[in-house]
Amino acid sequence: YLDKATIEMFKTIGRFAKDHKIPYKIVLLDSIDSDFNKIMTDHIDDVVDISTPFNTEYTFIPNDIHPNVKANKVFFERLVPILKEITP
């Protein structure tokens, strides 16, 4: 049920953004739950998956699950074209 509620929430936000001409994208940054990412990309048009693998190459595992410098560089490289697409 959580995924269905999440999808409906993001669809509502997307409709609001479109109705008010607000640039809008949902950007998925991690692949901890690849099933969730697939559901989001399959059901919502405004979703872009720029996630990096959830492993020691892109995180601080085993000490911390957050993205490391390498992952943040990848995010930057993948976000720039998206930002250029949605901003004037």
PDB file of N, CA and C in Angstrom:
ATOM      1  N   TYR A   1       0.799  -1.195   0.000  1.00  0.00           N
ATOM      2  CA  TYR A   1       0.000   0.000   0.000  1.00  0.00           C
ATOM      3  C   TYR A   1       0.846   1.266   0.000  1.00  0.00           C
ATOM      4  N   LEU A   2       1.985   1.183   0.634  1.00  0.00           N
ATOM      5  CA  LEU A   2       2.849   2.360   0.710  1.00  0.00           C
ATOM      6  C   LEU A   2       3.264   2.821  -0.681  1.00  0.00           C
ATOM      7  N   ASP A   3       3.641   1.889  -1.543  1.00  0.00           N
ATOM      8  CA  ASP A   3       4.049   2.288  -2.883  1.00  0.00           C
ATOM      9  C   ASP A   3       2.905   2.942  -3.647  1.00  0.00           C
ATOM     10  N   LYS A   4       1.689   2.406  -3.517  1.00  0.00           N
ATOM     11  CA  LYS A   4       0.535   2.995  -4.197  1.00  0.00           C
ATOM     12  C   LYS A   4       0.267   4.403  -3.674  1.00  0.00           C
ATOM     13  N   ALA A   5       0.326   4.586  -2.377  1.00  0.00           N
ATOM     14  CA  ALA A   5       0.111   5.909  -1.793  1.00  0.00           C
ATOM     15  C   ALA A   5       1.208   6.871  -2.230  1.00  0.00           C
ATOM     16  N   THR A   6       2.441   6.395  -2.269  1.00  0.00           N
ATOM     17  CA  THR A   6       3.569   7.228  -2.694  1.00  0.00           C
ATOM     18  C   THR A   6       3.400   7.661  -4.136  1.00  0.00           C
ATOM     19  N   ILE A   7       3.023   6.734  -4.993  1.00  0.00           N
ATOM     20  CA  ILE A   7       2.817   7.052  -6.411  1.00  0.00           C
ATOM     21  C   ILE A   7       1.720   8.108  -6.552  1.00  0.00           C
ATOM     22  N   GLU A   8       0.612   7.930  -5.872  1.00  0.00           N
ATOM     23  CA  GLU A   8      -0.488   8.895  -5.964  1.00  0.00           C
ATOM     24  C   GLU A   8      -0.071  10.268  -5.442  1.00  0.00           C
ATOM     25  N   MET A   9       0.724  10.273  -4.374  1.00  0.00           N
ATOM     26  CA  MET A   9       1.196  11.544  -3.838  1.00  0.00           C
ATOM     27  C   MET A   9       2.060  12.277  -4.873  1.00  0.00           C
ATOM     28  N   PHE A  10       3.000  11.568  -5.487  1.00  0.00           N
ATOM     29  CA  PHE A  10       3.858  12.207  -6.481  1.00  0.00           C
ATOM     30  C   PHE A  10       3.092  12.593  -7.740  1.00  0.00           C
ATOM     31  N   LYS A  11       2.093  11.821  -8.117  1.00  0.00           N
ATOM     32  CA  LYS A  11       1.257  12.215  -9.259  1.00  0.00           C
ATOM     33  C   LYS A  11       0.502  13.504  -8.954  1.00  0.00           C
ATOM     34  N   THR A  12       0.010  13.630  -7.726  1.00  0.00           N
ATOM     35  CA  THR A  12      -0.690  14.851  -7.316  1.00  0.00           C
ATOM     36  C   THR A  12       0.257  16.045  -7.346  1.00  0.00           C
ATOM     37  N   ILE A  13       1.451  15.868  -6.833  1.00  0.00           N
ATOM     38  CA  ILE A  13       2.448  16.943  -6.863  1.00  0.00           C
ATOM     39  C   ILE A  13       2.771  17.311  -8.307  1.00  0.00           C
ATOM     40  N   GLY A  14       2.911  16.315  -9.171  1.00  0.00           N
ATOM     41  CA  GLY A  14       3.194  16.566 -10.581  1.00  0.00           C
ATOM     42  C   GLY A  14       2.089  17.345 -11.266  1.00  0.00           C
ATOM     43  N   ARG A  15       0.837  16.996 -10.981  1.00  0.00           N
ATOM     44  CA  ARG A  15      -0.285  17.734 -11.566  1.00  0.00           C
ATOM     45  C   ARG A  15      -0.298  19.178 -11.080  1.00  0.00           C
ATOM     46  N   PHE A  16      -0.050  19.366  -9.799  1.00  0.00           N
ATOM     47  CA  PHE A  16       0.000  20.717  -9.241  1.00  0.00           C
ATOM     48  C   PHE A  16       1.104  21.526  -9.920  1.00  0.00           C
ATOM     49  N   ALA A  17       2.281  20.935 -10.040  1.00  0.00           N
ATOM     50  CA  ALA A  17       3.398  21.635 -10.683  1.00  0.00           C
ATOM     51  C   ALA A  17       3.056  22.002 -12.118  1.00  0.00           C
ATOM     52  N   LYS A  18       2.473  21.063 -12.851  1.00  0.00           N
ATOM     53  CA  LYS A  18       2.104  21.323 -14.248  1.00  0.00           C
ATOM     54  C   LYS A  18       1.051  22.423 -14.341  1.00  0.00           C
ATOM     55  N   ASP A  19       0.032  22.338 -13.508  1.00  0.00           N
ATOM     56  CA  ASP A  19      -1.040  23.333 -13.512  1.00  0.00           C
ATOM     57  C   ASP A  19      -0.531  24.736 -13.208  1.00  0.00           C
ATOM     58  N   HIS A  20       0.537  24.824 -12.416  1.00  0.00           N
ATOM     59  CA  HIS A  20       1.077  26.122 -12.013  1.00  0.00           C
ATOM     60  C   HIS A  20       2.383  26.457 -12.737  1.00  0.00           C
ATOM     61  N   LYS A  21       2.683  25.676 -13.787  1.00  0.00           N
ATOM     62  CA  LYS A  21       3.878  25.904 -14.608  1.00  0.00           C
ATOM     63  C   LYS A  21       5.162  25.957 -13.777  1.00  0.00           C
ATOM     64  N   ILE A  22       5.270  25.019 -12.849  1.00  0.00           N
ATOM     65  CA  ILE A  22       6.454  24.903 -11.996  1.00  0.00           C
ATOM     66  C   ILE A  22       7.329  23.774 -12.557  1.00  0.00           C
ATOM     67  N   PRO A  23       8.592  24.069 -12.883  1.00  0.00           N
ATOM     68  CA  PRO A  23       9.486  22.994 -13.344  1.00  0.00           C
ATOM     69  C   PRO A  23       9.585  21.915 -12.262  1.00  0.00           C
ATOM     70  N   TYR A  24       9.531  20.651 -12.690  1.00  0.00           N
ATOM     71  CA  TYR A  24       9.412  19.585 -11.704  1.00  0.00           C
ATOM     72  C   TYR A  24       9.990  18.283 -12.242  1.00  0.00           C
ATOM     73  N   LYS A  25      10.839  17.665 -11.470  1.00  0.00           N
ATOM     74  CA  LYS A  25      11.329  16.307 -11.713  1.00  0.00           C
ATOM     75  C   LYS A  25      11.520  15.640 -10.362  1.00  0.00           C
ATOM     76  N   ILE A  26      11.301  14.355 -10.313  1.00  0.00           N
ATOM     77  CA  ILE A  26      11.637  13.539  -9.154  1.00  0.00           C
ATOM     78  C   ILE A  26      12.918  12.809  -9.525  1.00  0.00           C
ATOM     79  N   VAL A  27      13.925  12.963  -8.717  1.00  0.00           N
ATOM     80  CA  VAL A  27      15.213  12.347  -9.024  1.00  0.00           C
ATOM     81  C   VAL A  27      15.528  11.308  -7.955  1.00  0.00           C
ATOM     82  N   LEU A  28      15.714  10.080  -8.392  1.00  0.00           N
ATOM     83  CA  LEU A  28      16.051   8.984  -7.482  1.00  0.00           C
ATOM     84  C   LEU A  28      17.572   8.894  -7.384  1.00  0.00           C
ATOM     85  N   LEU A  29      18.095   9.007  -6.166  1.00  0.00           N
ATOM     86  CA  LEU A  29      19.538   9.070  -5.970  1.00  0.00           C
ATOM     87  C   LEU A  29      20.168   7.767  -5.505  1.00  0.00           C
ATOM     88  N   ASP A  30      19.387   6.848  -4.999  1.00  0.00           N
ATOM     89  CA  ASP A  30      20.007   5.607  -4.536  1.00  0.00           C
ATOM     90  C   ASP A  30      19.243   4.398  -5.052  1.00  0.00           C
ATOM     91  N   SER A  31      19.896   3.281  -4.975  1.00  0.00           N
ATOM     92  CA  SER A  31      19.276   2.037  -5.437  1.00  0.00           C
ATOM     93  C   SER A  31      19.149   1.038  -4.290  1.00  0.00           C
ATOM     94  N   ILE A  32      18.965   1.555  -3.085  1.00  0.00           N
ATOM     95  CA  ILE A  32      18.789   0.673  -1.933  1.00  0.00           C
ATOM     96  C   ILE A  32      17.573  -0.219  -2.145  1.00  0.00           C
ATOM     97  N   ASP A  33      16.508   0.360  -2.677  1.00  0.00           N
ATOM     98  CA  ASP A  33      15.277  -0.397  -2.946  1.00  0.00           C
ATOM     99  C   ASP A  33      14.995  -0.315  -4.444  1.00  0.00           C
ATOM    100  N   SER A  34      15.599  -1.198  -5.200  1.00  0.00           N
ATOM    101  CA  SER A  34      15.466  -1.157  -6.659  1.00  0.00           C
ATOM    102  C   SER A  34      14.022  -1.412  -7.105  1.00  0.00           C
ATOM    103  N   ASP A  35      13.263  -2.165  -6.322  1.00  0.00           N
ATOM    104  CA  ASP A  35      11.846  -2.380  -6.661  1.00  0.00           C
ATOM    105  C   ASP A  35      11.069  -1.063  -6.598  1.00  0.00           C
ATOM    106  N   PHE A  36      11.353  -0.259  -5.575  1.00  0.00           N
ATOM    107  CA  PHE A  36      10.709   1.046  -5.452  1.00  0.00           C
ATOM    108  C   PHE A  36      11.086   1.930  -6.640  1.00  0.00           C
ATOM    109  N   ASN A  37      12.359   1.955  -7.000  1.00  0.00           N
ATOM    110  CA  ASN A  37      12.790   2.765  -8.148  1.00  0.00           C
ATOM    111  C   ASN A  37      12.069   2.332  -9.412  1.00  0.00           C
ATOM    112  N   LYS A  38      11.921   1.039  -9.600  1.00  0.00           N
ATOM    113  CA  LYS A  38      11.243   0.529 -10.804  1.00  0.00           C
ATOM    114  C   LYS A  38       9.775   0.948 -10.799  1.00  0.00           C
ATOM    115  N   ILE A  39       9.122   0.828  -9.659  1.00  0.00           N
ATOM    116  CA  ILE A  39       7.717   1.240  -9.564  1.00  0.00           C
ATOM    117  C   ILE A  39       7.582   2.722  -9.897  1.00  0.00           C
ATOM    118  N   MET A  40       8.466   3.526  -9.349  1.00  0.00           N
ATOM    119  CA  MET A  40       8.407   4.976  -9.599  1.00  0.00           C
ATOM    120  C   MET A  40       8.632   5.286 -11.081  1.00  0.00           C
ATOM    121  N   THR A  41       9.650   4.703 -11.687  1.00  0.00           N
ATOM    122  CA  THR A  41       9.931   5.000 -13.097  1.00  0.00           C
ATOM    123  C   THR A  41       8.869   4.428 -14.025  1.00  0.00           C
ATOM    124  N   ASP A  42       8.223   3.339 -13.632  1.00  0.00           N
ATOM    125  CA  ASP A  42       7.175   2.737 -14.453  1.00  0.00           C
ATOM    126  C   ASP A  42       5.854   3.503 -14.399  1.00  0.00           C
ATOM    127  N   HIS A  43       5.595   4.210 -13.280  1.00  0.00           N
ATOM    128  CA  HIS A  43       4.276   4.806 -13.082  1.00  0.00           C
ATOM    129  C   HIS A  43       4.222   6.333 -13.088  1.00  0.00           C
ATOM    130  N   ILE A  44       5.374   6.979 -13.041  1.00  0.00           N
ATOM    131  CA  ILE A  44       5.379   8.437 -12.972  1.00  0.00           C
ATOM    132  C   ILE A  44       6.286   8.983 -14.069  1.00  0.00           C
ATOM    133  N   ASP A  45       5.723   9.845 -14.909  1.00  0.00           N
ATOM    134  CA  ASP A  45       6.469  10.386 -16.045  1.00  0.00           C
ATOM    135  C   ASP A  45       7.635  11.274 -15.641  1.00  0.00           C
ATOM    136  N   ASP A  46       7.523  11.966 -14.530  1.00  0.00           N
ATOM    137  CA  ASP A  46       8.522  12.959 -14.142  1.00  0.00           C
ATOM    138  C   ASP A  46       9.652  12.392 -13.292  1.00  0.00           C
ATOM    139  N   VAL A  47       9.856  11.090 -13.316  1.00  0.00           N
ATOM    140  CA  VAL A  47      10.899  10.455 -12.508  1.00  0.00           C
ATOM    141  C   VAL A  47      12.125  10.177 -13.372  1.00  0.00           C
ATOM    142  N   VAL A  48      13.290  10.518 -12.805  1.00  0.00           N
ATOM    143  CA  VAL A  48      14.560  10.201 -13.447  1.00  0.00           C
ATOM    144  C   VAL A  48      15.409   9.467 -12.416  1.00  0.00           C
ATOM    145  N   ASP A  49      15.877   8.301 -12.784  1.00  0.00           N
ATOM    146  CA  ASP A  49      16.709   7.495 -11.882  1.00  0.00           C
ATOM    147  C   ASP A  49      18.176   7.756 -12.208  1.00  0.00           C
ATOM    148  N   ILE A  50      18.853   8.477 -11.318  1.00  0.00           N
ATOM    149  CA  ILE A  50      20.285   8.732 -11.529  1.00  0.00           C
ATOM    150  C   ILE A  50      21.093   8.010 -10.450  1.00  0.00           C
ATOM    151  N   SER A  51      20.506   6.989  -9.873  1.00  0.00           N
ATOM    152  CA  SER A  51      21.124   6.315  -8.740  1.00  0.00           C
ATOM    153  C   SER A  51      22.444   5.645  -9.117  1.00  0.00           C
ATOM    154  N   THR A  52      23.256   5.495  -8.089  1.00  0.00           N
ATOM    155  CA  THR A  52      24.502   4.761  -8.208  1.00  0.00           C
ATOM    156  C   THR A  52      24.318   3.443  -7.463  1.00  0.00           C
ATOM    157  N   PRO A  53      25.139   2.470  -7.761  1.00  0.00           N
ATOM    158  CA  PRO A  53      25.021   1.198  -7.037  1.00  0.00           C
ATOM    159  C   PRO A  53      25.204   1.391  -5.530  1.00  0.00           C
ATOM    160  N   PHE A  54      24.490   0.614  -4.771  1.00  0.00           N
ATOM    161  CA  PHE A  54      24.601   0.669  -3.320  1.00  0.00           C
ATOM    162  C   PHE A  54      25.709  -0.282  -2.897  1.00  0.00           C
ATOM    163  N   ASN A  55      26.947   0.210  -3.001  1.00  0.00           N
ATOM    164  CA  ASN A  55      28.099  -0.622  -2.662  1.00  0.00           C
ATOM    165  C   ASN A  55      29.235   0.247  -2.122  1.00  0.00           C
ATOM    166  N   THR A  56      30.358  -0.366  -1.804  1.00  0.00           N
ATOM    167  CA  THR A  56      31.474   0.373  -1.200  1.00  0.00           C
ATOM    168  C   THR A  56      32.145   1.333  -2.173  1.00  0.00           C
ATOM    169  N   GLU A  57      31.956   1.150  -3.457  1.00  0.00           N
ATOM    170  CA  GLU A  57      32.548   2.075  -4.420  1.00  0.00           C
ATOM    171  C   GLU A  57      31.870   3.442  -4.381  1.00  0.00           C
ATOM    172  N   TYR A  58      30.575   3.484  -4.067  1.00  0.00           N
ATOM    173  CA  TYR A  58      29.804   4.728  -4.117  1.00  0.00           C
ATOM    174  C   TYR A  58      29.260   5.196  -2.765  1.00  0.00           C
ATOM    175  N   THR A  59      29.585   4.473  -1.701  1.00  0.00           N
ATOM    176  CA  THR A  59      29.126   4.864  -0.355  1.00  0.00           C
ATOM    177  C   THR A  59      30.282   4.762   0.630  1.00  0.00           C
ATOM    178  N   PHE A  60      29.993   5.145   1.864  1.00  0.00           N
ATOM    179  CA  PHE A  60      30.981   5.038   2.928  1.00  0.00           C
ATOM    180  C   PHE A  60      30.831   3.726   3.710  1.00  0.00           C
ATOM    181  N   ILE A  61      30.157   2.746   3.116  1.00  0.00           N
ATOM    182  CA  ILE A  61      29.980   1.439   3.764  1.00  0.00           C
ATOM    183  C   ILE A  61      31.373   0.886   4.093  1.00  0.00           C
ATOM    184  N   PRO A  62      31.621   0.327   5.243  1.00  0.00           N
ATOM    185  CA  PRO A  62      30.683  -0.170   6.246  1.00  0.00           C
ATOM    186  C   PRO A  62      30.341   0.842   7.329  1.00  0.00           C
ATOM    187  N   ASN A  63      30.957   2.016   7.297  1.00  0.00           N
ATOM    188  CA  ASN A  63      30.734   2.987   8.378  1.00  0.00           C
ATOM    189  C   ASN A  63      29.463   3.815   8.202  1.00  0.00           C
ATOM    190  N   ASP A  64      29.040   4.026   6.970  1.00  0.00           N
ATOM    191  CA  ASP A  64      27.921   4.927   6.704  1.00  0.00           C
ATOM    192  C   ASP A  64      27.355   4.582   5.329  1.00  0.00           C
ATOM    193  N   ILE A  65      26.033   4.652   5.182  1.00  0.00           N
ATOM    194  CA  ILE A  65      25.412   4.293   3.899  1.00  0.00           C
ATOM    195  C   ILE A  65      25.304   5.469   2.938  1.00  0.00           C
ATOM    196  N   HIS A  66      25.690   6.661   3.370  1.00  0.00           N
ATOM    197  CA  HIS A  66      25.538   7.842   2.519  1.00  0.00           C
ATOM    198  C   HIS A  66      26.501   7.825   1.335  1.00  0.00           C
ATOM    199  N   PRO A  67      26.133   8.520   0.256  1.00  0.00           N
ATOM    200  CA  PRO A  67      26.993   8.577  -0.933  1.00  0.00           C
ATOM    201  C   PRO A  67      28.337   9.224  -0.617  1.00  0.00           C
ATOM    202  N   ASN A  68      29.376   8.719  -1.259  1.00  0.00           N
ATOM    203  CA  ASN A  68      30.703   9.289  -1.082  1.00  0.00           C
ATOM    204  C   ASN A  68      30.989  10.320  -2.180  1.00  0.00           C
ATOM    205  N   VAL A  69      32.215  10.799  -2.240  1.00  0.00           N
ATOM    206  CA  VAL A  69      32.598  11.826  -3.208  1.00  0.00           C
ATOM    207  C   VAL A  69      32.370  11.344  -4.643  1.00  0.00           C
ATOM    208  N   LYS A  70      32.735  10.107  -4.934  1.00  0.00           N
ATOM    209  CA  LYS A  70      32.558   9.572  -6.293  1.00  0.00           C
ATOM    210  C   LYS A  70      31.080   9.589  -6.691  1.00  0.00           C
ATOM    211  N   ALA A  71      30.217   9.164  -5.793  1.00  0.00           N
ATOM    212  CA  ALA A  71      28.777   9.164  -6.087  1.00  0.00           C
ATOM    213  C   ALA A  71      28.275  10.582  -6.313  1.00  0.00           C
ATOM    214  N   ASN A  72      28.723  11.506  -5.502  1.00  0.00           N
ATOM    215  CA  ASN A  72      28.271  12.887  -5.656  1.00  0.00           C
ATOM    216  C   ASN A  72      28.727  13.493  -6.980  1.00  0.00           C
ATOM    217  N   LYS A  73      29.880  13.114  -7.453  1.00  0.00           N
ATOM    218  CA  LYS A  73      30.322  13.570  -8.777  1.00  0.00           C
ATOM    219  C   LYS A  73      29.409  13.006  -9.865  1.00  0.00           C
ATOM    220  N   VAL A  74      29.041  11.750  -9.732  1.00  0.00           N
ATOM    221  CA  VAL A  74      28.130  11.120 -10.688  1.00  0.00           C
ATOM    222  C   VAL A  74      26.774  11.826 -10.651  1.00  0.00           C
ATOM    223  N   PHE A  75      26.273  12.096  -9.448  1.00  0.00           N
ATOM    224  CA  PHE A  75      24.998  12.807  -9.325  1.00  0.00           C
ATOM    225  C   PHE A  75      25.065  14.154 -10.037  1.00  0.00           C
ATOM    226  N   PHE A  76      26.132  14.889  -9.802  1.00  0.00           N
ATOM    227  CA  PHE A  76      26.300  16.198 -10.440  1.00  0.00           C
ATOM    228  C   PHE A  76      26.254  16.069 -11.962  1.00  0.00           C
ATOM    229  N   GLU A  77      27.040  15.146 -12.493  1.00  0.00           N
ATOM    230  CA  GLU A  77      27.089  14.956 -13.948  1.00  0.00           C
ATOM    231  C   GLU A  77      25.730  14.575 -14.525  1.00  0.00           C
ATOM    232  N   ARG A  78      24.957  13.807 -13.783  1.00  0.00           N
ATOM    233  CA  ARG A  78      23.648  13.367 -14.260  1.00  0.00           C
ATOM    234  C   ARG A  78      22.561  14.413 -14.027  1.00  0.00           C
ATOM    235  N   LEU A  79      22.748  15.265 -13.021  1.00  0.00           N
ATOM    236  CA  LEU A  79      21.742  16.283 -12.712  1.00  0.00           C
ATOM    237  C   LEU A  79      21.813  17.490 -13.640  1.00  0.00           C
ATOM    238  N   VAL A  80      22.988  17.861 -14.088  1.00  0.00           N
ATOM    239  CA  VAL A  80      23.135  19.061 -14.911  1.00  0.00           C
ATOM    240  C   VAL A  80      22.214  19.037 -16.131  1.00  0.00           C
ATOM    241  N   PRO A  81      22.195  17.977 -16.935  1.00  0.00           N
ATOM    242  CA  PRO A  81      21.278  17.968 -18.087  1.00  0.00           C
ATOM    243  C   PRO A  81      19.800  18.047 -17.688  1.00  0.00           C
ATOM    244  N   ILE A  82      19.448  17.447 -16.579  1.00  0.00           N
ATOM    245  CA  ILE A  82      18.057  17.497 -16.106  1.00  0.00           C
ATOM    246  C   ILE A  82      17.693  18.926 -15.733  1.00  0.00           C
ATOM    247  N   LEU A  83      18.582  19.582 -15.007  1.00  0.00           N
ATOM    248  CA  LEU A  83      18.326  20.978 -14.617  1.00  0.00           C
ATOM    249  C   LEU A  83      18.247  21.886 -15.830  1.00  0.00           C
ATOM    250  N   LYS A  84      19.091  21.656 -16.823  1.00  0.00           N
ATOM    251  CA  LYS A  84      19.040  22.462 -18.043  1.00  0.00           C
ATOM    252  C   LYS A  84      17.727  22.231 -18.788  1.00  0.00           C
ATOM    253  N   GLU A  85      17.223  21.013 -18.731  1.00  0.00           N
ATOM    254  CA  GLU A  85      15.979  20.675 -19.415  1.00  0.00           C
ATOM    255  C   GLU A  85      14.764  21.384 -18.783  1.00  0.00           C
ATOM    256  N   ILE A  86      14.753  21.503 -17.461  1.00  0.00           N
ATOM    257  CA  ILE A  86      13.544  22.020 -16.806  1.00  0.00           C
ATOM    258  C   ILE A  86      13.620  23.490 -16.427  1.00  0.00           C
ATOM    259  N   THR A  87      14.773  24.124 -16.594  1.00  0.00           N
ATOM    260  CA  THR A  87      14.873  25.543 -16.259  1.00  0.00           C
ATOM    261  C   THR A  87      15.110  26.369 -17.517  1.00  0.00           C
ATOM    262  N   PRO A  88      14.584  27.585 -17.510  1.00  0.00           N
ATOM    263  CA  PRO A  88      14.755  28.435 -18.706  1.00  0.00           C
ATOM    264  C   PRO A  88      16.187  28.895 -18.909  1.00  0.00           C
TER     265      PRO A  88
END
